């Protein structure tokens, strides 16, 4: 069982140019599948795309602890899909870490 006091929650908001919205969406679907399949320390990984502004994305993630978050960022799928392909297409990126309260 996961110690709830160690859980790290991540909120990430991204914006891209309209011509890159579909590419970012498709890459994030791939990244989400890889996270769920390959990261046992990931507890939740949910992506959203604003239906009124398809250039705006919101992601909510939960990791069992700091080590699980670090493993996520160090993973080959994160590096290949997110860092190498998605981040260069973004015009805005905000990532905030939270501790789970209850």
CSV table of C-alpha atoms in Angstrom, one decimal:
chain,number,residue,atom,x,y,z
A,1,UNK,CA,0.0,0.0,0.0
A,2,UNK,CA,1.2,3.5,-0.8
A,3,UNK,CA,2.0,5.9,2.1
A,4,UNK,CA,-0.4,8.8,1.2
A,5,UNK,CA,1.9,11.3,2.9
A,6,UNK,CA,4.6,10.5,0.3
A,7,UNK,CA,2.3,11.0,-2.7
A,8,UNK,CA,3.3,13.8,-5.1
A,9,UNK,CA,0.7,15.3,-7.3
A,10,UNK,CA,1.6,17.2,-10.5
A,11,UNK,CA,-0.5,19.7,-12.3
A,12,UNK,CA,0.9,20.7,-15.7
A,13,UNK,CA,-0.6,23.3,-18.1
A,14,UNK,CA,0.7,23.6,-21.7
A,15,UNK,CA,-0.1,25.8,-24.6
A,16,UNK,CA,1.0,25.3,-28.2
A,17,UNK,CA,0.4,27.0,-31.5
A,18,UNK,CA,-2.8,25.9,-33.3
A,19,UNK,CA,-0.8,24.1,-36.0
A,20,UNK,CA,0.8,21.9,-33.4
A,21,UNK,CA,-2.3,21.1,-31.2
A,22,UNK,CA,-3.0,17.8,-32.9
A,23,UNK,CA,0.6,16.7,-32.9
A,24,UNK,CA,0.9,17.5,-29.2
A,25,UNK,CA,-2.4,15.7,-28.5
A,26,UNK,CA,-1.3,12.5,-30.3
A,27,UNK,CA,2.2,12.4,-28.7
A,28,UNK,CA,0.6,12.9,-25.2
A,29,UNK,CA,-1.8,10.0,-25.8
A,30,UNK,CA,1.3,7.9,-26.6
A,31,UNK,CA,3.1,9.2,-23.5
A,32,UNK,CA,0.2,8.5,-21.2
A,33,UNK,CA,-0.1,4.9,-22.4
A,34,UNK,CA,3.7,4.4,-21.8
A,35,UNK,CA,3.5,5.9,-18.3
A,36,UNK,CA,0.6,3.6,-17.4
A,37,UNK,CA,2.3,0.5,-18.8
A,38,UNK,CA,5.8,1.1,-17.7
A,39,UNK,CA,5.8,3.1,-14.4
A,40,UNK,CA,4.7,1.2,-11.4
A,41,UNK,CA,5.2,4.3,-9.2
A,42,UNK,CA,2.7,6.3,-11.2
A,43,UNK,CA,-0.7,6.2,-9.5
A,44,UNK,CA,-2.7,8.4,-11.9
A,45,UNK,CA,-2.0,10.1,-15.2
A,46,UNK,CA,-4.8,12.0,-16.8
A,47,UNK,CA,-4.6,14.4,-19.8
A,48,UNK,CA,-7.1,17.0,-20.8
A,49,UNK,CA,-7.5,19.2,-23.9
A,50,UNK,CA,-9.7,22.3,-23.7
A,51,UNK,CA,-12.6,21.8,-26.2
A,52,UNK,CA,-13.0,25.6,-26.6
A,53,UNK,CA,-9.2,26.1,-27.0
A,54,UNK,CA,-7.5,23.0,-28.4
A,55,UNK,CA,-4.1,24.6,-27.9
A,56,UNK,CA,-4.5,24.4,-24.1
A,57,UNK,CA,-3.7,21.2,-22.3
A,58,UNK,CA,-4.0,20.2,-18.6
A,59,UNK,CA,-2.4,17.1,-17.1
A,60,UNK,CA,-2.9,15.8,-13.6
A,61,UNK,CA,-0.5,13.1,-12.3
A,62,UNK,CA,0.1,11.3,-9.1
A,63,UNK,CA,3.3,9.5,-8.1
A,64,UNK,CA,3.8,7.2,-5.1
A,65,UNK,CA,6.8,9.3,-3.9
A,66,UNK,CA,9.7,11.4,-5.0
A,67,UNK,CA,11.6,8.4,-6.4
A,68,UNK,CA,8.7,7.6,-8.6
A,69,UNK,CA,8.5,11.1,-10.0
A,70,UNK,CA,12.3,11.1,-10.6
A,71,UNK,CA,11.9,7.7,-12.4
A,72,UNK,CA,9.2,9.3,-14.6
A,73,UNK,CA,11.3,12.2,-15.7
A,74,UNK,CA,14.3,9.9,-16.3
A,75,UNK,CA,12.3,7.4,-18.4
A,76,UNK,CA,13.1,6.9,-22.0
A,77,UNK,CA,9.5,7.5,-23.1
A,78,UNK,CA,9.4,10.8,-21.2
A,79,UNK,CA,12.7,11.9,-22.8
A,80,UNK,CA,11.7,10.8,-26.3
A,81,UNK,CA,8.0,11.9,-26.4
A,82,UNK,CA,7.8,14.8,-24.0
A,83,UNK,CA,11.2,16.4,-23.7
A,84,UNK,CA,12.4,15.8,-27.3
A,85,UNK,CA,9.2,16.1,-29.3
A,86,UNK,CA,6.5,18.0,-27.3
A,87,UNK,CA,8.3,20.6,-25.3
A,88,UNK,CA,9.9,22.2,-28.4
A,89,UNK,CA,6.3,22.8,-29.7
A,90,UNK,CA,5.0,24.6,-26.6
A,91,UNK,CA,4.7,28.3,-26.2
A,92,UNK,CA,3.9,28.0,-22.5
A,93,UNK,CA,4.5,25.4,-19.9
A,94,UNK,CA,3.7,25.5,-16.2
A,95,UNK,CA,4.3,22.6,-13.9
A,96,UNK,CA,3.3,22.7,-10.2
A,97,UNK,CA,4.0,20.0,-7.6
A,98,UNK,CA,1.6,19.4,-4.7
A,99,UNK,CA,1.4,17.1,-1.6
A,100,UNK,CA,-1.7,15.0,-1.2
A,101,UNK,CA,-3.8,16.2,1.7
A,102,UNK,CA,-6.4,13.5,2.0
